[in-house]
Structure formats: structure tokens, C-alpha cells
mmCIF file of C-alpha atoms in Angstrom:
data_model
loop_
_atom_site.group_PDB
_atom_site.id
_atom_site.type_symbol
_atom_site.label_atom_id
_atom_site.label_comp_id
_atom_site.label_asym_id
_atom_site.label_seq_id
_atom_site.Cartn_x
_atom_site.Cartn_y
_atom_site.Cartn_z
ATOM 1 C CA UNK A 29 -0.065 0.009 0.196
ATOM 2 C CA UNK A 30 0.870 3.658 -0.923
ATOM 3 C CA UNK A 31 0.497 6.839 1.172
ATOM 4 C CA UNK A 32 0.275 10.904 -0.773
ATOM 5 C CA UNK A 33 -0.293 13.143 1.495
ATOM 6 C CA UNK A 34 -1.304 16.348 0.416
ATOM 7 C CA UNK A 35 -3.150 19.561 1.480
ATOM 8 C CA UNK A 36 -0.535 21.200 3.628
ATOM 9 C CA UNK A 37 0.255 24.524 3.668
ATOM 10 C CA UNK A 38 1.360 28.194 5.242
ATOM 11 C CA UNK A 39 -2.377 29.693 7.158
ATOM 12 C CA UNK A 40 -2.731 32.153 10.148
ATOM 13 C CA UNK A 41 -3.999 31.362 13.533
ATOM 14 C CA UNK A 42 -7.819 30.475 13.507
ATOM 15 C CA UNK A 43 -7.813 29.290 9.849
ATOM 16 C CA UNK A 44 -9.082 25.955 8.256
ATOM 17 C CA UNK A 45 -7.097 23.894 5.965
ATOM 18 C CA UNK A 46 -7.818 19.964 4.584
ATOM 19 C CA UNK A 47 -5.074 17.245 4.127
ATOM 20 C CA UNK A 48 -5.729 14.369 1.852
ATOM 21 C CA UNK A 49 -4.495 10.915 1.546
ATOM 22 C CA UNK A 50 -4.983 9.174 -1.517
ATOM 23 C CA UNK A 51 -4.689 4.918 -0.782
ATOM 24 C CA UNK A 52 -3.005 3.139 -3.505
ATOM 25 C CA UNK A 53 -2.524 -0.807 -3.697
ATOM 26 C CA UNK A 54 -4.102 -3.301 -2.117
ATOM 27 C CA UNK A 55 -6.328 -1.061 -0.181
ATOM 28 C CA UNK A 56 -8.645 -4.026 0.315
ATOM 29 C CA UNK A 57 -6.430 -5.105 3.295
ATOM 30 C CA UNK A 58 -6.465 -2.252 5.572
ATOM 31 C CA UNK A 59 -8.025 -1.966 9.035
ATOM 32 C CA UNK A 60 -7.522 1.162 9.807
ATOM 33 C CA UNK A 61 -6.145 4.298 9.051
ATOM 34 C CA UNK A 62 -5.004 7.718 11.251
ATOM 35 C CA UNK A 63 -2.640 11.002 11.565
ATOM 36 C CA UNK A 64 -0.496 11.740 12.524
ATOM 37 C CA UNK A 65 1.713 15.083 13.167
ATOM 38 C CA UNK A 66 5.547 15.782 14.199
ATOM 39 C CA UNK A 67 6.939 19.337 15.429
ATOM 40 C CA UNK A 68 10.755 20.268 15.563
ATOM 41 C CA UNK A 69 12.616 18.470 18.215
ATOM 42 C CA UNK A 70 9.487 16.588 19.176
ATOM 43 C CA UNK A 71 8.316 13.158 19.080
ATOM 44 C CA UNK A 72 5.505 12.153 16.977
ATOM 45 C CA UNK A 73 2.369 11.953 17.960
ATOM 46 C CA UNK A 74 -1.294 11.036 17.803
ATOM 47 C CA UNK A 75 -3.802 13.121 15.971
ATOM 48 C CA UNK A 76 -6.583 11.238 14.531
ATOM 49 C CA UNK A 77 -7.633 7.419 13.912
ATOM 50 C CA UNK A 78 -10.628 5.557 11.968
ATOM 51 C CA UNK A 79 -11.546 2.253 10.372
ATOM 52 C CA UNK A 80 -10.813 2.596 6.906
ATOM 53 C CA UNK A 81 -14.180 0.588 5.908
ATOM 54 C CA UNK A 82 -16.096 2.526 8.650
ATOM 55 C CA UNK A 83 -17.864 1.052 11.297
ATOM 56 C CA UNK A 84 -16.608 1.457 14.960
ATOM 57 C CA UNK A 85 -15.670 4.846 16.275
ATOM 58 C CA UNK A 86 -13.551 7.366 15.453
ATOM 59 C CA UNK A 87 -10.492 8.601 17.965
ATOM 60 C CA UNK A 88 -9.167 11.923 18.033
ATOM 61 C CA UNK A 89 -6.144 13.463 20.555
ATOM 62 C CA UNK A 90 -7.800 15.704 22.919
ATOM 63 C CA UNK A 91 -5.687 18.236 21.827
ATOM 64 C CA UNK A 92 -7.657 18.420 18.511
ATOM 65 C CA UNK A 93 -11.178 17.236 19.164
ATOM 66 C CA UNK A 94 -13.505 19.632 18.329
ATOM 67 C CA UNK A 95 -11.219 21.799 16.112
ATOM 68 C CA UNK A 96 -10.796 18.668 13.593
ATOM 69 C CA UNK A 97 -12.634 16.063 11.546
ATOM 70 C CA UNK A 98 -11.638 12.477 10.190
ATOM 71 C CA UNK A 99 -13.128 11.141 7.223
ATOM 72 C CA UNK A 100 -12.637 8.635 4.568
ATOM 73 C CA UNK A 101 -14.197 8.431 1.034
ATOM 74 C CA UNK A 102 -14.178 4.594 0.125
ATOM 75 C CA UNK A 103 -14.594 4.652 -3.438
ATOM 76 C CA UNK A 104 -11.314 7.223 -4.022
ATOM 77 C CA UNK A 105 -9.395 5.401 -1.359
ATOM 78 C CA UNK A 106 -9.054 9.006 0.444
ATOM 79 C CA UNK A 107 -8.982 9.914 3.967
ATOM 80 C CA UNK A 108 -9.424 13.626 5.150
ATOM 81 C CA UNK A 109 -8.701 15.733 7.868
ATOM 82 C CA UNK A 110 -10.365 18.818 8.060
ATOM 83 C CA UNK A 111 -8.569 21.457 10.487
ATOM 84 C CA UNK A 112 -10.295 24.341 11.459
ATOM 85 C CA UNK A 113 -9.601 26.680 14.271
ATOM 86 C CA UNK A 114 -5.829 26.433 13.513
ATOM 87 C CA UNK A 115 -3.146 27.016 16.421
ATOM 88 C CA UNK A 116 0.462 27.491 16.493
ATOM 89 C CA UNK A 117 0.944 24.139 18.378
ATOM 90 C CA UNK A 118 -0.855 23.276 15.120
ATOM 91 C CA UNK A 119 2.460 23.393 13.491
ATOM 92 C CA UNK A 120 4.098 20.017 12.325
ATOM 93 C CA UNK A 121 5.047 17.798 9.329
ATOM 94 C CA UNK A 122 1.413 15.692 8.999
ATOM 95 C CA UNK A 123 1.581 11.854 8.408
ATOM 96 C CA UNK A 124 -1.372 9.421 7.647
ATOM 97 C CA UNK A 125 -1.141 6.596 8.615
ATOM 98 C CA UNK A 126 -2.462 2.926 7.801
ATOM 99 C CA UNK A 127 -2.398 -0.934 9.658
ATOM 100 C CA UNK A 128 -3.100 -4.068 7.539
ATOM 101 C CA UNK A 129 -3.182 -5.750 10.951
ATOM 102 C CA UNK A 130 -5.619 -6.602 14.141
ATOM 103 C CA UNK A 131 -5.411 -3.288 16.443
ATOM 104 C CA UNK A 132 -2.820 -5.013 19.184
ATOM 105 C CA UNK A 133 -2.465 -2.408 21.664
ATOM 106 C CA UNK A 134 -3.525 1.156 20.345
ATOM 107 C CA UNK A 135 -4.866 3.114 17.397
ATOM 108 C CA UNK A 136 -2.980 6.070 18.688
ATOM 109 C CA UNK A 137 0.782 4.342 18.835
ATOM 110 C CA UNK A 138 2.263 4.845 15.992
ATOM 111 C CA UNK A 139 4.241 1.026 16.221
ATOM 112 C CA UNK A 140 0.271 -0.071 15.206
ATOM 113 C CA UNK A 141 1.123 0.825 11.399
ATOM 114 C CA UNK A 142 2.645 -0.697 8.763
ATOM 115 C CA UNK A 143 2.011 2.183 6.071
ATOM 116 C CA UNK A 144 2.882 5.756 5.999
ATOM 117 C CA UNK A 145 3.034 8.707 3.871
ATOM 118 C CA UNK A 146 5.674 10.681 2.961
ATOM 119 C CA UNK A 147 4.397 13.550 5.484
ATOM 120 C CA UNK A 148 3.218 17.114 5.522
ATOM 121 C CA UNK A 149 3.729 20.785 6.406
ATOM 122 C CA UNK A 150 1.676 22.097 8.211
ATOM 123 C CA UNK A 151 2.796 26.318 9.117
ATOM 124 C CA UNK A 152 -0.071 28.265 11.279
ATOM 125 C CA UNK A 153 1.196 31.995 11.770
ATOM 126 C CA UNK A 154 0.194 34.582 14.170
#
């Protein structure tokens, strides 16, 4: 499976941005998909996750809950991260990730994911 993330850019605080992650290859094997982010000098952190074919809950990090929305379009093999009310602290490289295994621990762990996109930079300025 290959993942291609796009949609990053530079915006002002309070603005919105939508990230896309297009999947190709054996997507029918996927169980779940997620977004992570990594700011300079910090570890990669969980943002949001859901099941690839729907059902179950969508999980969000507390820091983005109520502002970010993860959605899927299985017909297009694409997931989206709608980011509203962006804050300076949201500045990071955003990565989409997918897993082809049954969950072992938590959707919030990057170790659960087999496939990663290349990352897209989001910069929020004041």
C-alpha cells in the first residue's frame, strides 16, 4: 500500500486547512487509517484514527478534539483531515498512516501502522 499526503501549507491562526491522503495498492487489506504529526524537536504524536471501511469510533487527540475532523471516501481510497481553528501549536509535519493488522494495543501508537505517507508540512502563523 502506498500513501500520498497532500494539502499542507502556511495559514494564519484561526484559519482552516484540509489534508488529503490518497491510498493505492492493496487497500482492501487495510483495517485502519490515522493521522500523526511531528513538530520540530518533538516526538511523533497521534492526531486522529478510524477504521478504513468504517464502523466503530473515530478517535482524536484531546488537543484537536472539536477542531479536527477525520473522514473517508472509500470510493476514492482517500482520507481527509479537516482542520479548523488552527493554532500555532498545530504547526508540524502531518503524516497519514495505515495498518493491515488487527489492533494489538491502541490506535494511538505509531507502532500499530505498517504504511506511512511522506508527510505534508502545516505551518500556522500568528
